[in-house]
Amino acid sequence: MEQPSLPLKDIHLPQAVSWWPLAPGWWILVLLCGLVFLCWYYRNTLRAWLAPGIGKTASRQLNKITSNQRLSTQQKIQGISQLLRQTAMSLYPRDQVAGLAGQQWLRFLDGDDPQKPFSNGAGRCLTDAPYRPDSELDLDAVVDLARSWIKQNKRRHSNHTKTHSDA
């Protein structure tokens, strides 16, 4: 007996799954990677680009403080101390600078300088000024120290940031 042929069609395999368009999970991963890159770019590149502006602003503020005739020498030194702290907070991580006071603050300002001009020199009056008469305060030396600290740290910070952004 012969079997009758059935009216069946061949089996067709489905098309291969395309890699495009991406599934929603991949889009989320792409966006997260982009966000991480932007954060890295901001932290390393833009901060290095803005650091010279911080130094210029600090230098202008220092000139304003020293040229203000209405301020006493103690007030000028107090203003310089505040300016140095603001500048340090802009150039360095907050947790590295914010809690420093007294001798620790002066040692931070000394940095790697073997002469320790803040701890052992004229910079001591940044912490002692309220307790000393104006006649004992050397404003010009403090201004010179502050100006050189701003220049050195602006340069050091921008070089440090460029080094880390290249790595």
GROMACS .gro file of C-alpha atoms in nm, residues 93-156:
model
   64
   93PRO     CA    1   4.037   6.745   4.889
   94ARG     CA    2   3.811   6.882   5.161
   95ASP     CA    3   3.890   6.602   5.409
   96GLN     CA    4   4.261   6.678   5.377
   97VAL     CA    5   4.225   7.048   5.469
   98ALA     CA    6   3.900   7.118   5.653
   99GLY     CA    7   3.993   6.979   5.995
  100LEU     CA    8   4.337   7.139   6.020
  101ALA     CA    9   4.400   7.404   6.285
  102GLY     CA   10   4.694   7.552   6.473
  103GLN     CA   11   5.027   7.379   6.418
  104GLN     CA   12   4.874   7.117   6.185
  105TRP     CA   13   4.748   7.396   5.959
  106LEU     CA   14   5.091   7.562   5.956
  107ARG     CA   15   5.262   7.229   5.879
  108PHE     CA   16   5.020   7.178   5.590
  109LEU     CA   17   5.110   7.524   5.457
  110ASP     CA   18   5.482   7.443   5.496
  111GLY     CA   19   5.442   7.139   5.273
  112ASP     CA   20   5.782   7.006   5.165
  113ASP     CA   21   5.973   7.329   5.232
  114PRO     CA   22   6.269   7.241   5.458
  115GLN     CA   23   6.279   7.597   5.599
  116LYS     CA   24   5.923   7.561   5.736
  117PRO     CA   25   5.838   7.931   5.685
  118PHE     CA   26   5.490   7.897   5.830
  119SER     CA   27   5.572   7.681   6.134
  120ASN     CA   28   5.904   7.843   6.225
  121GLY     CA   29   5.903   8.175   6.042
  122ALA     CA   30   5.682   8.475   5.982
  123GLY     CA   31   5.386   8.252   5.898
  124ARG     CA   32   5.339   8.165   6.265
  125CYS     CA   33   5.145   8.485   6.309
  126LEU     CA   34   4.859   8.331   6.106
  127THR     CA   35   4.765   8.151   6.427
  128ASP     CA   36   4.922   8.394   6.679
  129ALA     CA   37   4.801   8.730   6.538
  130PRO     CA   38   4.502   8.774   6.770
  131TYR     CA   39   4.733   8.740   7.071
  132ARG     CA   40   5.016   8.970   6.957
  133PRO     CA   41   5.034   9.347   6.925
  134ASP     CA   42   5.043   9.495   6.574
  135SER     CA   43   5.401   9.612   6.627
  136GLU     CA   44   5.523   9.250   6.646
  137LEU     CA   45   5.348   9.140   6.326
  138ASP     CA   46   5.544   9.143   6.000
  139LEU     CA   47   5.267   9.191   5.745
  140ASP     CA   48   5.499   9.218   5.444
  141ALA     CA   49   5.664   8.884   5.520
  142VAL     CA   50   5.324   8.716   5.564
  143VAL     CA   51   5.198   8.863   5.236
  144ASP     CA   52   5.510   8.739   5.054
  145LEU     CA   53   5.468   8.393   5.209
  146ALA     CA   54   5.101   8.380   5.112
  147ARG     CA   55   5.173   8.496   4.758
  148SER     CA   56   5.446   8.234   4.708
  149TRP     CA   57   5.227   7.961   4.864
  150ILE     CA   58   4.944   8.042   4.623
  151LYS     CA   59   5.179   8.034   4.322
  152GLN     CA   60   5.355   7.712   4.424
  153ASN     CA   61   5.040   7.522   4.511
  154LYS     CA   62   4.852   7.635   4.203
  155ARG     CA   63   5.138   7.501   3.992
  156ARG     CA   64   5.186   7.187   4.203
   0.00000   0.00000   0.00000
